[in-house]
PDB file of N, CA and C in Angstrom:
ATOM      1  N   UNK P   1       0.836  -1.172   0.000  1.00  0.00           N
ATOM      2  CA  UNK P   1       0.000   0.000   0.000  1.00  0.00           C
ATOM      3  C   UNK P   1       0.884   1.239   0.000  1.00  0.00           C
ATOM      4  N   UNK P   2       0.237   2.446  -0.594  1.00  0.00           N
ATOM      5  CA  UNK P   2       1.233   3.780  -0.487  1.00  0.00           C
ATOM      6  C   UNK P   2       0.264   4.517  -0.094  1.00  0.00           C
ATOM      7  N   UNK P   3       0.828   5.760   0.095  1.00  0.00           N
ATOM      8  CA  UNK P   3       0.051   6.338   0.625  1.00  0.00           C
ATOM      9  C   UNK P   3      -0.269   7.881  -1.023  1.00  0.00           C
ATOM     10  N   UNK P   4      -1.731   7.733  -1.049  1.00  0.00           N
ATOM     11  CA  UNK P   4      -1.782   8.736  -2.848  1.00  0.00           C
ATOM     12  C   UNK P   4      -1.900  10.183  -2.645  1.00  0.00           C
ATOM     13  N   UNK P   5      -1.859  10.522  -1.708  1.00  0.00           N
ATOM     14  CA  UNK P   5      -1.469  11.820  -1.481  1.00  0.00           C
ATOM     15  C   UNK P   5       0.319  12.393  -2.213  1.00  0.00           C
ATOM     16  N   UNK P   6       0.956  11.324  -2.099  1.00  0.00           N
ATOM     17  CA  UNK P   6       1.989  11.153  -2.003  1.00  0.00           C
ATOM     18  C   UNK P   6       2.852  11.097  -3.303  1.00  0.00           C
ATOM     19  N   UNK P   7       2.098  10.371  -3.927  1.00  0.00           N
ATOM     20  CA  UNK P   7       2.032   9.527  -5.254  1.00  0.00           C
ATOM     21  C   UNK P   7       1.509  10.498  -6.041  1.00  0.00           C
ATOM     22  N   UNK P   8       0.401  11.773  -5.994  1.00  0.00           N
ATOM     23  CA  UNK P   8      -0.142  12.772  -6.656  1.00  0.00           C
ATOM     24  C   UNK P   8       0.636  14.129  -6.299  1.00  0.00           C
ATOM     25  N   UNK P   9       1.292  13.875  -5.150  1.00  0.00           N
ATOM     26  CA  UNK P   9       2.466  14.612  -5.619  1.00  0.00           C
ATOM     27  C   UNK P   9       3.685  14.881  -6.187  1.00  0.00           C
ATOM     28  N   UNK P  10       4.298  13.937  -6.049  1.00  0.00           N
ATOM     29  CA  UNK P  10       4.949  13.322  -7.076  1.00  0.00           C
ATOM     30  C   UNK P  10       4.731  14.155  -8.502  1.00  0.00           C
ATOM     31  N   UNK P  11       3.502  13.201  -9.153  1.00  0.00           N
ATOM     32  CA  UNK P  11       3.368  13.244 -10.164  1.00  0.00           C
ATOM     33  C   UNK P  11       3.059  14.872 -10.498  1.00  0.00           C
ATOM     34  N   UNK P  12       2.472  15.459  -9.698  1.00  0.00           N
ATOM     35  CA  UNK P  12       2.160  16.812 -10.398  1.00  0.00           C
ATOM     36  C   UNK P  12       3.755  17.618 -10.152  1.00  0.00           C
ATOM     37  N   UNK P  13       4.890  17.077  -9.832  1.00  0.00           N
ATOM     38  CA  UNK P  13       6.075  17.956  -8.845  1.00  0.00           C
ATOM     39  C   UNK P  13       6.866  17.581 -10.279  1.00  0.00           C
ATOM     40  N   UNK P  14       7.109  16.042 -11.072  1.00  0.00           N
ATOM     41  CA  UNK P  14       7.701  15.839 -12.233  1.00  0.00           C
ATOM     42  C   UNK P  14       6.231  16.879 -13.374  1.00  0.00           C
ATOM     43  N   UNK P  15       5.335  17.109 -13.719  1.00  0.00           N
ATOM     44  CA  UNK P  15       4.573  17.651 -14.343  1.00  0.00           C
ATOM     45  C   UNK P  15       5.242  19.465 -14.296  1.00  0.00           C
ATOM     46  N   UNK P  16       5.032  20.026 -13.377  1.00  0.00           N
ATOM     47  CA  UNK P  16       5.763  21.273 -12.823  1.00  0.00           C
ATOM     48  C   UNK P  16       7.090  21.560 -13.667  1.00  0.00           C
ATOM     49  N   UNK P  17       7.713  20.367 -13.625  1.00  0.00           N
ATOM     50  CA  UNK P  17       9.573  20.541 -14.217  1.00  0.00           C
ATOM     51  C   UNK P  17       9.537  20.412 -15.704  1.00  0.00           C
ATOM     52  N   UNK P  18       8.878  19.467 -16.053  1.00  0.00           N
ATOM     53  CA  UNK P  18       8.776  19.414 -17.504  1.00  0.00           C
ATOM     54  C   UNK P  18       8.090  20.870 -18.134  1.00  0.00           C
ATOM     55  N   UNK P  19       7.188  21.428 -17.564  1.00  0.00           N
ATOM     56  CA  UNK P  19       6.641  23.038 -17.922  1.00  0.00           C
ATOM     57  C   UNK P  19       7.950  23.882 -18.157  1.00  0.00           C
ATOM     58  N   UNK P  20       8.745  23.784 -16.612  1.00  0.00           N
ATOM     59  CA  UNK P  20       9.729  24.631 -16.452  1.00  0.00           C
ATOM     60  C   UNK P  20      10.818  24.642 -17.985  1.00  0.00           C
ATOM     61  N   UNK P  21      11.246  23.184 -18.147  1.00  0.00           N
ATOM     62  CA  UNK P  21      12.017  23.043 -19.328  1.00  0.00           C
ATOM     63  C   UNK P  21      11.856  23.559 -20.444  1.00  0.00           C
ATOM     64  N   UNK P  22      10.503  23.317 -20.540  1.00  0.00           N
ATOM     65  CA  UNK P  22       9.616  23.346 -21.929  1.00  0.00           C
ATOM     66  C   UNK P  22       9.594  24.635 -22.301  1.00  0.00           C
ATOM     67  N   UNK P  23       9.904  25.830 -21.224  1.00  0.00           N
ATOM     68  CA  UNK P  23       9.437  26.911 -22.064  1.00  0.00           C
ATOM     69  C   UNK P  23      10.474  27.745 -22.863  1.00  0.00           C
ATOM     70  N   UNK P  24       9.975  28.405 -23.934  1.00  0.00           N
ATOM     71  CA  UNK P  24      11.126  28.595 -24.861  1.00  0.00           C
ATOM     72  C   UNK P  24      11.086  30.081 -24.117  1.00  0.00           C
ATOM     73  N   UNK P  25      12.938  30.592 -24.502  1.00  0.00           N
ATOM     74  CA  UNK P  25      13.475  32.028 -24.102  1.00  0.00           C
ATOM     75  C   UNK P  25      12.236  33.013 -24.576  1.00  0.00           C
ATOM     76  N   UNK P  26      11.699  33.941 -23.554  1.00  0.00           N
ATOM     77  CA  UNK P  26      10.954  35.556 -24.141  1.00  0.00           C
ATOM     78  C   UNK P  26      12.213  36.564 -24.674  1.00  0.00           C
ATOM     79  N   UNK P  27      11.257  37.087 -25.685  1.00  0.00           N
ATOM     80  CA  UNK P  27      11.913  38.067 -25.892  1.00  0.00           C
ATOM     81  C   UNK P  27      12.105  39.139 -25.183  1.00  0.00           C
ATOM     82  N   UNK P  28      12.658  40.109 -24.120  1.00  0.00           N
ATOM     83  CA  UNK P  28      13.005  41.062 -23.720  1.00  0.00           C
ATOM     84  C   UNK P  28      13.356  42.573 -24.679  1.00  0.00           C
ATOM     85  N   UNK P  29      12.876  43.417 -23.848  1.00  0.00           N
ATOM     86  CA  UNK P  29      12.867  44.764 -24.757  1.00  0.00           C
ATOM     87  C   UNK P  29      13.533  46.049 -24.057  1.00  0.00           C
ATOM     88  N   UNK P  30      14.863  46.120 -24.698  1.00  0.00           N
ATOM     89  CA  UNK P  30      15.218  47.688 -24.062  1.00  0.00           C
ATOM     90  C   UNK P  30      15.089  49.029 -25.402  1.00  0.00           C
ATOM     91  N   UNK P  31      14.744  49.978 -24.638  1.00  0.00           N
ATOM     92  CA  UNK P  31      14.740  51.094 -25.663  1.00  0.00           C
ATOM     93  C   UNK P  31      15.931  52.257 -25.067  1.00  0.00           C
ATOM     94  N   UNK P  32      16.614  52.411 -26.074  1.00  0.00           N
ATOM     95  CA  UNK P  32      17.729  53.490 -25.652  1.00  0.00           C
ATOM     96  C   UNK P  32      17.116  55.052 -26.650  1.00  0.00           C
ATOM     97  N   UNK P  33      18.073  55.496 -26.814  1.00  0.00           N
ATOM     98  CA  UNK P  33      18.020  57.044 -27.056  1.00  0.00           C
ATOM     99  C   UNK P  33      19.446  57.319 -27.185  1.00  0.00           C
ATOM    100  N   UNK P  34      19.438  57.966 -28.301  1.00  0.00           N
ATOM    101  CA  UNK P  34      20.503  58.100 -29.017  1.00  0.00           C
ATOM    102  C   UNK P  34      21.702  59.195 -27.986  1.00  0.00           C
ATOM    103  N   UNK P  35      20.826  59.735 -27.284  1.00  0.00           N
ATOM    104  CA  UNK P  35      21.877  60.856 -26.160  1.00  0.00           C
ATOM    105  C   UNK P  35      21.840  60.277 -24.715  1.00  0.00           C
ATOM    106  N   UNK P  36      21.662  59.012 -24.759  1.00  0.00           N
ATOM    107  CA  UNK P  36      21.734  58.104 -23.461  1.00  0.00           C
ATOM    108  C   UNK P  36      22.892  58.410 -22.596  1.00  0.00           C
ATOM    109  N   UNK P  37      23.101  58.787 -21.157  1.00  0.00           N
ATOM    110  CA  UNK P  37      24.070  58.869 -20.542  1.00  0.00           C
ATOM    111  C   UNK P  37      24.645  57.626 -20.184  1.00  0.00           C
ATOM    112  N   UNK P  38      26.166  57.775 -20.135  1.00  0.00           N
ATOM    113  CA  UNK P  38      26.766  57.165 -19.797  1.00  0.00           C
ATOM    114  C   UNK P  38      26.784  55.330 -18.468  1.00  0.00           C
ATOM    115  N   UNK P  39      25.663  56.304 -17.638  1.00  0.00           N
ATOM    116  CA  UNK P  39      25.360  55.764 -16.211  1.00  0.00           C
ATOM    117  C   UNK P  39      23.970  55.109 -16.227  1.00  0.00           C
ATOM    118  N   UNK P  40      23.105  55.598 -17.507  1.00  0.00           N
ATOM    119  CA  UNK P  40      21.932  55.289 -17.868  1.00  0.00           C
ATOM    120  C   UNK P  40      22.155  53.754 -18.903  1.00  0.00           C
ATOM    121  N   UNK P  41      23.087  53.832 -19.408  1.00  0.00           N
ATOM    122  CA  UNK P  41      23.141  52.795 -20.593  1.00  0.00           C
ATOM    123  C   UNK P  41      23.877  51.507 -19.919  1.00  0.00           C
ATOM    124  N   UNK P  42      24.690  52.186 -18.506  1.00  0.00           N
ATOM    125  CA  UNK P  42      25.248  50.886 -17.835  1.00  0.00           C
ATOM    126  C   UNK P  42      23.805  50.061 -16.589  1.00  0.00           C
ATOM    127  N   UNK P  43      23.163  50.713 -17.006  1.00  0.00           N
ATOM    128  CA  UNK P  43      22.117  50.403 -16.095  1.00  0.00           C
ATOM    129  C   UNK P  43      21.234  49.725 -16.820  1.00  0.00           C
ATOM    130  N   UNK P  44      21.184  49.791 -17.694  1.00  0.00           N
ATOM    131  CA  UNK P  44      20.169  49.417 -19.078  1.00  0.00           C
ATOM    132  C   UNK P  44      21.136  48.230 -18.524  1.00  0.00           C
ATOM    133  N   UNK P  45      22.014  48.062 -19.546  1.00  0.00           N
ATOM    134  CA  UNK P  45      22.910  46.659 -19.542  1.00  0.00           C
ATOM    135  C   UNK P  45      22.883  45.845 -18.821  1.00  0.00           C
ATOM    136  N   UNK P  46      22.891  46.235 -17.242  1.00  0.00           N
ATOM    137  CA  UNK P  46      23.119  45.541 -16.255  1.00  0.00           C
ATOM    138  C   UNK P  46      21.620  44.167 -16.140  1.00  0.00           C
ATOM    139  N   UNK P  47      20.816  45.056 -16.492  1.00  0.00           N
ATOM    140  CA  UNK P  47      19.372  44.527 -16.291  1.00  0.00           C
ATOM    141  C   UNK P  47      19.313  43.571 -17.605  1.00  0.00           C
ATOM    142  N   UNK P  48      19.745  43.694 -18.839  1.00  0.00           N
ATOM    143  CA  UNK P  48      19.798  43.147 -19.811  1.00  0.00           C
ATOM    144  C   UNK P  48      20.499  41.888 -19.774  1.00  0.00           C
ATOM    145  N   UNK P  49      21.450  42.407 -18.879  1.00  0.00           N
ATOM    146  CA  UNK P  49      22.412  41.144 -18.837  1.00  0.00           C
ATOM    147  C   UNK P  49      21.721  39.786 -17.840  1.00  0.00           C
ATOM    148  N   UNK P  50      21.125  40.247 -16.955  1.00  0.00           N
ATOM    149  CA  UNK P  50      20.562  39.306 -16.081  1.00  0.00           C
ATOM    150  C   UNK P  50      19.364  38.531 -16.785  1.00  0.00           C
ATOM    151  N   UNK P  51      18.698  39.142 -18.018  1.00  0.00           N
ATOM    152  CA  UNK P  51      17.811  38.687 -18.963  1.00  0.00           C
ATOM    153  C   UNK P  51      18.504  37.627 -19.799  1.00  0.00           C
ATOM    154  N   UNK P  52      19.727  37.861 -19.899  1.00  0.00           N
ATOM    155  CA  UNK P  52      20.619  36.897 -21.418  1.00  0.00           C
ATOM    156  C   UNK P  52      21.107  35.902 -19.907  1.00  0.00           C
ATOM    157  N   UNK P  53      21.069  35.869 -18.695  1.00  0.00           N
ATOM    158  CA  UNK P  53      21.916  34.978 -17.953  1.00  0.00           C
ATOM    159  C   UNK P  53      20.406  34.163 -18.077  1.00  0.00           C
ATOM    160  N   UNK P  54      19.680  34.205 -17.815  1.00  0.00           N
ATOM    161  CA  UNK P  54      18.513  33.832 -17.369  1.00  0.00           C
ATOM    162  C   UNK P  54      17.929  32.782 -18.948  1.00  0.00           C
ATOM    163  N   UNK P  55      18.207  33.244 -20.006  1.00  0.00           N
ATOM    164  CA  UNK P  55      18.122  32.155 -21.367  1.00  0.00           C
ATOM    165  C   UNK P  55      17.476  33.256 -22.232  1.00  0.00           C
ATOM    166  N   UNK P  56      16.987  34.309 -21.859  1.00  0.00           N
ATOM    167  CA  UNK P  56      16.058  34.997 -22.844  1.00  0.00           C
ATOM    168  C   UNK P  56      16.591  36.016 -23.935  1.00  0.00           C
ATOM    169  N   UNK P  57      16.067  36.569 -24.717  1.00  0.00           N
ATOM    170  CA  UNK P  57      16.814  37.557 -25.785  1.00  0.00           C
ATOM    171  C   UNK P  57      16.257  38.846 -25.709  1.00  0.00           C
ATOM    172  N   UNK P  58      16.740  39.635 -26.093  1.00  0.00           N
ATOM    173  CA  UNK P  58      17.189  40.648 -26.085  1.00  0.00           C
ATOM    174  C   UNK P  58      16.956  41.652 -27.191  1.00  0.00           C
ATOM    175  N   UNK P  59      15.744  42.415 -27.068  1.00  0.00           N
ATOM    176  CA  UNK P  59      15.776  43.502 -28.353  1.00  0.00           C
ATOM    177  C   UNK P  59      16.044  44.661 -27.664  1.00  0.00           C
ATOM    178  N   UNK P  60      16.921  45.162 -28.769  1.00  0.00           N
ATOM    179  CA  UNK P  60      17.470  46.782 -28.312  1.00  0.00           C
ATOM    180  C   UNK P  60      16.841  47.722 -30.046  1.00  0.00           C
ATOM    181  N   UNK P  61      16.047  48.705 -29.297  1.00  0.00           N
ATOM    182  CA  UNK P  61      15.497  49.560 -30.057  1.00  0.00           C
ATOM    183  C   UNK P  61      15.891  50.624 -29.824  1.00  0.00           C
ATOM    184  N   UNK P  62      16.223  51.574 -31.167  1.00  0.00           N
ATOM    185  CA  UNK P  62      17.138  52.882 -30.726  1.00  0.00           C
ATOM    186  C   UNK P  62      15.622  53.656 -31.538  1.00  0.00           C
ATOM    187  N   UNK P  63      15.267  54.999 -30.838  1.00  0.00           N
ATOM    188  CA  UNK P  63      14.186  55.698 -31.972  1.00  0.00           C
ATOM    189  C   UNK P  63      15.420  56.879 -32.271  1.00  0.00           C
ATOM    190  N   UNK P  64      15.098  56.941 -33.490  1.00  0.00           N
ATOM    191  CA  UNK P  64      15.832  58.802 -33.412  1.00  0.00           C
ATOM    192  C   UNK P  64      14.775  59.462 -33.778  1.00  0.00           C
ATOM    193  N   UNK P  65      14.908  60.783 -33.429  1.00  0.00           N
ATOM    194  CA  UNK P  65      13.943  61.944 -33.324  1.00  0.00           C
ATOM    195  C   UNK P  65      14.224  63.211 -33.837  1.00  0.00           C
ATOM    196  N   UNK P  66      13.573  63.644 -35.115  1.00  0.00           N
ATOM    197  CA  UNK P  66      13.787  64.978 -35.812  1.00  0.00           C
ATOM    198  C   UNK P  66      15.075  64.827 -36.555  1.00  0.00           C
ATOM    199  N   UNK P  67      16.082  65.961 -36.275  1.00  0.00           N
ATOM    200  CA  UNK P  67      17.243  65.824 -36.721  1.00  0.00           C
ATOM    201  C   UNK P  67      18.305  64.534 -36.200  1.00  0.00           C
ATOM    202  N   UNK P  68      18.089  63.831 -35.143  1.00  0.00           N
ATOM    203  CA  UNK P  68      19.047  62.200 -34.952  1.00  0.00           C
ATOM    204  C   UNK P  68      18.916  61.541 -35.816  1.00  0.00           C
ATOM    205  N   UNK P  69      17.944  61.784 -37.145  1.00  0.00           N
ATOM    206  CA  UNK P  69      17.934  61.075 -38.068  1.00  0.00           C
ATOM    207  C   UNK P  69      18.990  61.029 -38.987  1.00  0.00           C
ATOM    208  N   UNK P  70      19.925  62.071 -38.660  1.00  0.00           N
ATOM    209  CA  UNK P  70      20.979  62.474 -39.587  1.00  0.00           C
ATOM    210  C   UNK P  70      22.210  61.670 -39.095  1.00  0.00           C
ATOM    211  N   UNK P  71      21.929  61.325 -37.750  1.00  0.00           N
ATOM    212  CA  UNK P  71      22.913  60.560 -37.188  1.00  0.00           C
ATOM    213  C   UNK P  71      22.926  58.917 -36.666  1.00  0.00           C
ATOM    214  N   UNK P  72      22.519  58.509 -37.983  1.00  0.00           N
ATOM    215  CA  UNK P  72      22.157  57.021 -37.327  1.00  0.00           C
ATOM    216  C   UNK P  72      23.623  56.428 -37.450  1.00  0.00           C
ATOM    217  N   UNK P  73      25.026  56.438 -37.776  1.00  0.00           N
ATOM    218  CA  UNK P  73      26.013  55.786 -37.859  1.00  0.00           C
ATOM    219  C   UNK P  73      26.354  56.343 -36.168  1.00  0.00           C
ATOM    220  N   UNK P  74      25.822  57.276 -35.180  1.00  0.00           N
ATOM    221  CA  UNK P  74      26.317  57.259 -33.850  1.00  0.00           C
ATOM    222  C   UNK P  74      25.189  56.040 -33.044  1.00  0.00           C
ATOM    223  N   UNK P  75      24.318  56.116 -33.722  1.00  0.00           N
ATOM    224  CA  UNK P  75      22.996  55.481 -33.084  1.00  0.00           C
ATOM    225  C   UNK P  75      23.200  54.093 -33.262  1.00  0.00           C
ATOM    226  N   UNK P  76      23.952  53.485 -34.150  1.00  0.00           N
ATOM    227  CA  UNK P  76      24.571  52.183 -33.972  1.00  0.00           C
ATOM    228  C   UNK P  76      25.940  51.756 -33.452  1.00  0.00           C
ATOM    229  N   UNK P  77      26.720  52.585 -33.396  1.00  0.00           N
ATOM    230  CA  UNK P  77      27.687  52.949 -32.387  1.00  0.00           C
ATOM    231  C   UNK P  77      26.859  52.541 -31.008  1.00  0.00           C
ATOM    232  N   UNK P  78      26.286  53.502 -30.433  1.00  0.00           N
ATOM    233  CA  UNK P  78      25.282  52.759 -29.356  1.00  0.00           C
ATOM    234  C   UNK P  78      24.867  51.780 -29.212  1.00  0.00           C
ATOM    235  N   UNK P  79      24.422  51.052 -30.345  1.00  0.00           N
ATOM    236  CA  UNK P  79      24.383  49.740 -30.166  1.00  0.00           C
ATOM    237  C   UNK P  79      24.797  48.614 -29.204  1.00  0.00           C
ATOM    238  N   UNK P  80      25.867  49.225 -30.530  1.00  0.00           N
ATOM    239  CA  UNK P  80      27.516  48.288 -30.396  1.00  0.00           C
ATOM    240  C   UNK P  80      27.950  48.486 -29.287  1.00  0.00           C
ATOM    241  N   UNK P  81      28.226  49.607 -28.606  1.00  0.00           N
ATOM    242  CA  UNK P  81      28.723  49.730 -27.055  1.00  0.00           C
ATOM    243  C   UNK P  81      27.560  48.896 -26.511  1.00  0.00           C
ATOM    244  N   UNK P  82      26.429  49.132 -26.448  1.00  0.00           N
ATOM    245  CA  UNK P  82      25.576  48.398 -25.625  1.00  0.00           C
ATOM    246  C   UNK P  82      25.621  46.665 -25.211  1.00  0.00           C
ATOM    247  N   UNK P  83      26.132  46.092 -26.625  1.00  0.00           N
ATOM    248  CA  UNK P  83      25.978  44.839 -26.671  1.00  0.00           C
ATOM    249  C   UNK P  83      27.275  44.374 -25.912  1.00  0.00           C
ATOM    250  N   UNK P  84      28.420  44.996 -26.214  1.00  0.00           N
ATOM    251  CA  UNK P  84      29.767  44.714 -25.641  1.00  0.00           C
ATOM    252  C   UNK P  84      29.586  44.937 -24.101  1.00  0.00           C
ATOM    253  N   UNK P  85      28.760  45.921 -23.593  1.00  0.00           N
ATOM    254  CA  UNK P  85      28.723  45.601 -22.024  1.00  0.00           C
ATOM    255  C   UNK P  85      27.736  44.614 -21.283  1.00  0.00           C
ATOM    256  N   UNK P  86      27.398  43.740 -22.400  1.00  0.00           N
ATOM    257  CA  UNK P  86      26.515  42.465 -21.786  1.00  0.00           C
ATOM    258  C   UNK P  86      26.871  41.329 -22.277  1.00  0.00           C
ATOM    259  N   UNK P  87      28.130  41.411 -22.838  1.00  0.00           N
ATOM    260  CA  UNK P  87      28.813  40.560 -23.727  1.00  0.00           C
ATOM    261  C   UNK P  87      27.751  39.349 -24.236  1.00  0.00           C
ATOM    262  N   UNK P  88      27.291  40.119 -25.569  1.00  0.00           N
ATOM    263  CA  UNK P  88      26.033  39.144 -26.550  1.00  0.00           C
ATOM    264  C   UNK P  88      26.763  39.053 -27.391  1.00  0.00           C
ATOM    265  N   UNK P  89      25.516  38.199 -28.478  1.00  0.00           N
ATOM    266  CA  UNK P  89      26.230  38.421 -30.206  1.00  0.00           C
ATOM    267  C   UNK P  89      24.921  39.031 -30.928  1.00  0.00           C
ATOM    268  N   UNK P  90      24.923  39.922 -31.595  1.00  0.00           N
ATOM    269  CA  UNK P  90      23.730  39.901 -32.470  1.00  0.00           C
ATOM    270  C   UNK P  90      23.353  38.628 -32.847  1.00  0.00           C
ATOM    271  N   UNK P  91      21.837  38.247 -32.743  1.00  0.00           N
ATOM    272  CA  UNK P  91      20.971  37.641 -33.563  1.00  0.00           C
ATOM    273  C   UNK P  91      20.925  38.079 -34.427  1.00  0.00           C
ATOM    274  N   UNK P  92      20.476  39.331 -34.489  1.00  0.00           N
ATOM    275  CA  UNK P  92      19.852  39.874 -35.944  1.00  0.00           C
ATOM    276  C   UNK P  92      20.424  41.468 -35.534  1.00  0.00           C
ATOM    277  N   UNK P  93      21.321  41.639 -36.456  1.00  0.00           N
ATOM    278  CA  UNK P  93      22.302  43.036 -36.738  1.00  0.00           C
ATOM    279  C   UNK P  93      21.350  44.245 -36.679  1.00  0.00           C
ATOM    280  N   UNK P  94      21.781  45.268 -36.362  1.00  0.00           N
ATOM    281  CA  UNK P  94      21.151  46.575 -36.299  1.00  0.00           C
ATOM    282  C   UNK P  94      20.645  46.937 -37.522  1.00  0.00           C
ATOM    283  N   UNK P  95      19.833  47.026 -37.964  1.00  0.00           N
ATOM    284  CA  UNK P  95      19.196  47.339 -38.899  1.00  0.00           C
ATOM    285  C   UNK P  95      17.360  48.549 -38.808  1.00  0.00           C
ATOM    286  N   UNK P  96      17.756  49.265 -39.983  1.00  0.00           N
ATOM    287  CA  UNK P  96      16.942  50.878 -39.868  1.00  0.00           C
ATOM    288  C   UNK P  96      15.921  50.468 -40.166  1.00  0.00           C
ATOM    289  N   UNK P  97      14.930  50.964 -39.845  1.00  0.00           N
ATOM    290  CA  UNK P  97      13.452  50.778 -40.092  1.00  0.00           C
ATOM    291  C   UNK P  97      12.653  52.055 -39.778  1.00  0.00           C
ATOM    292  N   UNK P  98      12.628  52.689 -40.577  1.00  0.00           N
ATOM    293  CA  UNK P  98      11.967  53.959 -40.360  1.00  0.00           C
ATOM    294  C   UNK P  98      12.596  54.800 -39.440  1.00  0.00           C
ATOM    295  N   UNK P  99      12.498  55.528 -39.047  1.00  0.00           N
ATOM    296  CA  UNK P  99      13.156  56.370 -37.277  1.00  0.00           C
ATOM    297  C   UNK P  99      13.693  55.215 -36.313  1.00  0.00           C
ATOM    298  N   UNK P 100      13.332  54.220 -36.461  1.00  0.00           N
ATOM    299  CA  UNK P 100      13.947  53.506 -35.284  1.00  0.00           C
ATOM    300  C   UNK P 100      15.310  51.988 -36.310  1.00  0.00           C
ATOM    301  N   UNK P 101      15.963  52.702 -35.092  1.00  0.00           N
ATOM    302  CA  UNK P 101      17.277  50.708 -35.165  1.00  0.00           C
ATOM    303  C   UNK P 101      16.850  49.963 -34.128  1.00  0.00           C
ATOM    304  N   UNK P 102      16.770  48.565 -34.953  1.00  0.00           N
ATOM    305  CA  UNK P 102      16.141  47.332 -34.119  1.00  0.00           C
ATOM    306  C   UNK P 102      17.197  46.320 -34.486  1.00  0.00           C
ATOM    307  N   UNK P 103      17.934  45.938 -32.928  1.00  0.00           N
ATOM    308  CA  UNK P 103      18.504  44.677 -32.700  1.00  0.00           C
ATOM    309  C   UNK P 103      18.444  43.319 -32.320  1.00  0.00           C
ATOM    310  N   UNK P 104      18.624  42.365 -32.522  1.00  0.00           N
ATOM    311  CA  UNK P 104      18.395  41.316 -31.507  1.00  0.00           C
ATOM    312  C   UNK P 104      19.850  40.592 -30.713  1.00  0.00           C
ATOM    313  N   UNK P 105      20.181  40.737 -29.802  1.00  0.00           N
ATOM    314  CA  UNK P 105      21.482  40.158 -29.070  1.00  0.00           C
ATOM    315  C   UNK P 105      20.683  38.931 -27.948  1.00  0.00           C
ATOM    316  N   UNK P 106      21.677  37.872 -28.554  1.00  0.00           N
ATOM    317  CA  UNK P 106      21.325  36.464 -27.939  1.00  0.00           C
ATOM    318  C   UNK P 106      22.791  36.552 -27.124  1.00  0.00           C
ATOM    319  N   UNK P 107      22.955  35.454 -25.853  1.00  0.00           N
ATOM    320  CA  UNK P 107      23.995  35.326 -25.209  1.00  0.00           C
ATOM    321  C   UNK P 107      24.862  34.171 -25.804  1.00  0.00           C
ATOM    322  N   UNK P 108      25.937  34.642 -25.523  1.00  0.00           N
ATOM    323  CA  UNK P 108      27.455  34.131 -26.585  1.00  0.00           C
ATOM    324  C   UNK P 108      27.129  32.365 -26.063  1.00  0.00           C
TER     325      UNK P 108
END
């Protein structure tokens, strides 16, 4: 004899883990700004980074606004610093889409 209290836990405790496995990485979303401070973008990162430790990915959206449109080769510069302080790789490269650059950085 067992006792099925026991036995139904069990079974729902292996049920629980297989969920856990099963679920695929979310996507995560940071938005920067092309005149982001220094202390602001390490803070961004920091939080980003605990997202890529954790299995999930990573979109980084830059908008530019009015005249930043003239400056999108700094606005991917930003990027690029961004990704190097969470040490990723692009998924999917910075690329323009109207006013905004949209990245995807997966963990190395």
């Amino acid at each position: 004899m067992m006792d099925y209290g026991k036995y139904r836990y069990e079974i729902e405790k292996k049920q629980r883990e297989s969920k856990v496995k099963a679920k695929a990485s979310e996507l995560k979303e940071v938005r920067l700004t092309r005149k982001i401070d220094k202390h602001d973008l390490e803070t961004k990162a920091k939080r980003a980074k605990d997202w890529l430790e954790h299995g999930d990915k990573v979109r980084v959206y830059l908008q530019l606004m009015g005249r930043e449109y003239m400056f999108a080769d700094a606005a991917r510069e930003t990027i690029n610093h961004f990704r190097e302080l969470i040490d990723g790789v692009f998924e999917q490269a910075p690329n323009q889409m109207g006013n905004r650059i949209i990245a995807i950085i997966r963990k190395k």
